[in-house]
Amino acid sequence: MAADDLARADPLPRVITWLGAHPLMVAELGGVDRVGLVNKPPYPRIRITDPPGDDRDLRWLLAPVVQIEAYGDLDGSPGKAQLRWLLYLALGVLKELPEQETPAAGPVITEVESLLGGSWQPEPNGQPRYLAQVRVYCHPVPA
């Protein structure tokens, strides 16, 4: 295994790109640039994070956890039911990712498995948020 293989197997860029460009997500979120690493307007928005995980067993095939968060605005819009809908839509769209062509930079994503789904957890400031976690099985593109 090359020294940079594990770094090239990071699934976050592919997850963000796939969700942010998927026609269903763009339509339901109300536009482009509503999927990313930070919680910022406009809302609704999908935030992708990498929660603490267990990386003790580093091999060719990795299975990092990715957290998906559906945020609404502080005024409560678009509503709890719509945020749940957006979260589950994102999970469904992510299940399509292993079937997509792998870009030259990779990583190869072989499976997306749900771990925690549909948990209502508003931010401390009251901002509405639903979250879920998936395990993304992936490996770098073979050299």
Short mmCIF file of C-alpha atoms in Angstrom, two decimals:
data_model
loop_
_atom_site.label_atom_id
_atom_site.label_comp_id
_atom_site.label_asym_id
_atom_site.label_seq_id
_atom_site.Cartn_x
_atom_site.Cartn_y
_atom_site.Cartn_z
CA MET A 1 0.00 0.00 0.00
CA ALA A 2 1.39 3.42 -0.98
CA ALA A 3 1.70 6.13 1.65
CA ASP A 4 -1.03 8.28 0.04
CA ASP A 5 -3.56 5.47 -0.59
CA LEU A 6 -5.58 6.21 2.54
CA ALA A 7 -5.74 9.93 1.78
CA ARG A 8 -6.95 9.17 -1.76
CA ALA A 9 -9.73 6.99 -0.33
CA ASP A 10 -11.50 9.89 1.46
CA PRO A 11 -15.17 9.68 0.36
CA LEU A 12 -16.26 13.18 1.51
CA PRO A 13 -15.48 14.99 -1.77
CA ARG A 14 -17.40 12.42 -3.83
CA VAL A 15 -20.35 12.44 -1.41
CA ILE A 16 -20.59 16.24 -1.52
CA THR A 17 -20.20 16.41 -5.30
CA TRP A 18 -22.75 13.65 -5.90
CA LEU A 19 -25.40 15.09 -3.57
CA GLY A 20 -24.79 18.68 -4.69
CA ALA A 21 -25.18 17.89 -8.39
CA HIS A 22 -27.97 15.29 -8.26
CA PRO A 23 -31.03 16.70 -10.07
CA LEU A 24 -33.47 15.53 -7.36
CA MET A 25 -31.42 17.17 -4.60
CA VAL A 26 -30.98 20.42 -6.54
CA ALA A 27 -34.73 20.57 -7.22
CA GLU A 28 -35.82 19.77 -3.67
CA LEU A 29 -33.26 22.08 -2.04
CA GLY A 30 -34.24 24.94 -4.33
CA GLY A 31 -30.96 25.41 -6.16
CA VAL A 32 -27.28 24.60 -6.40
CA ASP A 33 -24.62 25.25 -3.76
CA ARG A 34 -26.80 23.91 -0.94
CA VAL A 35 -24.67 20.88 -0.08
CA GLY A 36 -21.35 21.30 1.67
CA LEU A 37 -19.20 21.17 4.77
CA VAL A 38 -20.64 24.20 6.56
CA ASN A 39 -23.99 25.31 7.93
CA LYS A 40 -24.68 28.59 6.12
CA PRO A 41 -27.61 30.18 4.26
CA PRO A 42 -29.47 29.73 2.03
CA TYR A 43 -31.73 27.12 3.60
CA PRO A 44 -32.74 24.37 3.38
CA ARG A 45 -29.23 22.97 3.22
CA ILE A 46 -27.49 19.59 3.49
CA ARG A 47 -24.31 19.58 5.53
CA ILE A 48 -21.83 16.70 5.28
CA THR A 49 -19.46 16.05 8.19
CA ASP A 50 -17.10 13.37 9.34
CA PRO A 51 -18.01 12.48 12.92
CA PRO A 52 -15.47 10.85 15.22
CA GLY A 53 -14.87 7.30 14.11
CA ASP A 54 -12.73 4.25 14.53
CA ASP A 55 -9.77 4.29 12.16
CA ARG A 56 -7.65 1.78 14.05
CA ASP A 57 -7.88 -0.82 11.30
CA LEU A 58 -6.44 1.00 8.28
CA ARG A 59 -6.44 -1.20 5.20
CA TRP A 60 -7.04 -0.94 1.48
CA LEU A 61 -10.83 -1.07 1.97
CA LEU A 62 -11.97 1.68 4.32
CA ALA A 63 -15.40 2.18 5.87
CA PRO A 64 -15.53 5.72 7.29
CA VAL A 65 -18.69 7.16 8.79
CA VAL A 66 -20.22 10.19 7.07
CA GLN A 67 -22.86 12.32 8.78
CA ILE A 68 -25.62 13.94 6.73
CA GLU A 69 -27.49 16.86 8.30
CA ALA A 70 -30.57 18.58 6.85
CA TYR A 71 -30.82 22.16 8.13
CA GLY A 72 -33.69 24.61 8.07
CA ASP A 73 -33.71 28.33 8.77
CA LEU A 74 -33.92 29.77 12.28
CA ASP A 75 -37.49 30.86 11.51
CA GLY A 76 -38.44 27.16 11.35
CA SER A 77 -38.85 26.94 7.58
CA PRO A 78 -39.19 24.72 5.63
CA GLY A 79 -40.65 22.70 8.53
CA LYS A 80 -39.78 19.50 10.34
CA ALA A 81 -41.54 17.16 7.89
CA GLN A 82 -39.78 18.71 4.88
CA LEU A 83 -36.36 18.44 6.55
CA ARG A 84 -37.00 14.77 7.26
CA TRP A 85 -38.00 14.33 3.59
CA LEU A 86 -34.77 16.04 2.45
CA LEU A 87 -32.67 13.86 4.74
CA TYR A 88 -34.21 10.63 3.47
CA LEU A 89 -33.94 11.84 -0.12
CA ALA A 90 -30.22 12.43 0.47
CA LEU A 91 -29.86 8.92 1.90
CA GLY A 92 -31.61 7.44 -1.14
CA VAL A 93 -29.43 9.44 -3.51
CA LEU A 94 -26.30 8.27 -1.68
CA LYS A 95 -27.35 4.63 -2.15
CA GLU A 96 -26.92 5.27 -5.93
CA LEU A 97 -23.28 6.34 -5.53
CA PRO A 98 -21.66 2.87 -5.80
CA GLU A 99 -23.30 2.44 -9.23
CA GLN A 100 -21.72 5.60 -10.63
CA GLU A 101 -18.55 5.78 -12.67
CA THR A 102 -15.49 6.41 -10.51
CA PRO A 103 -13.57 9.58 -11.39
CA ALA A 104 -9.86 9.20 -12.12
CA ALA A 105 -8.94 10.63 -8.71
CA GLY A 106 -11.31 8.20 -6.96
CA PRO A 107 -12.12 6.87 -4.52
CA VAL A 108 -13.94 3.73 -5.60
CA ILE A 109 -17.12 3.55 -3.50
CA THR A 110 -18.44 0.02 -3.22
CA GLU A 111 -21.33 0.39 -0.74
CA VAL A 112 -23.21 2.97 1.32
CA GLU A 113 -24.84 1.54 4.44
CA SER A 114 -27.19 3.38 6.79
CA LEU A 115 -26.13 3.48 10.44
CA LEU A 116 -28.33 6.11 12.08
CA GLY A 117 -31.32 7.49 10.25
CA GLY A 118 -33.77 10.26 10.83
CA SER A 119 -32.75 11.67 14.19
CA TRP A 120 -34.34 15.05 15.03
CA GLN A 121 -31.60 17.07 16.77
CA PRO A 122 -32.07 20.85 16.58
CA GLU A 123 -28.99 22.99 17.15
CA PRO A 124 -28.60 24.62 20.60
CA ASN A 125 -29.77 27.94 19.09
CA GLY A 126 -33.03 26.28 17.99
CA GLN A 127 -32.11 25.89 14.32
CA PRO A 128 -34.01 22.88 12.96
CA ARG A 129 -31.88 19.88 12.02
CA TYR A 130 -32.37 16.24 11.11
CA LEU A 131 -29.32 14.00 10.92
CA ALA A 132 -28.28 10.55 9.83
CA GLN A 133 -25.04 8.64 9.48
CA VAL A 134 -23.88 6.25 6.79
CA ARG A 135 -20.84 4.05 6.46
CA VAL A 136 -19.15 4.48 3.08
CA TYR A 137 -17.09 1.48 1.97
CA CYS A 138 -14.36 2.70 -0.35
CA HIS A 139 -10.80 2.27 -1.54
CA PRO A 140 -8.38 4.28 -3.68
CA VAL A 141 -8.31 3.81 -7.42
CA PRO A 142 -5.68 1.13 -8.11
CA ALA A 143 -2.45 2.64 -9.44
#
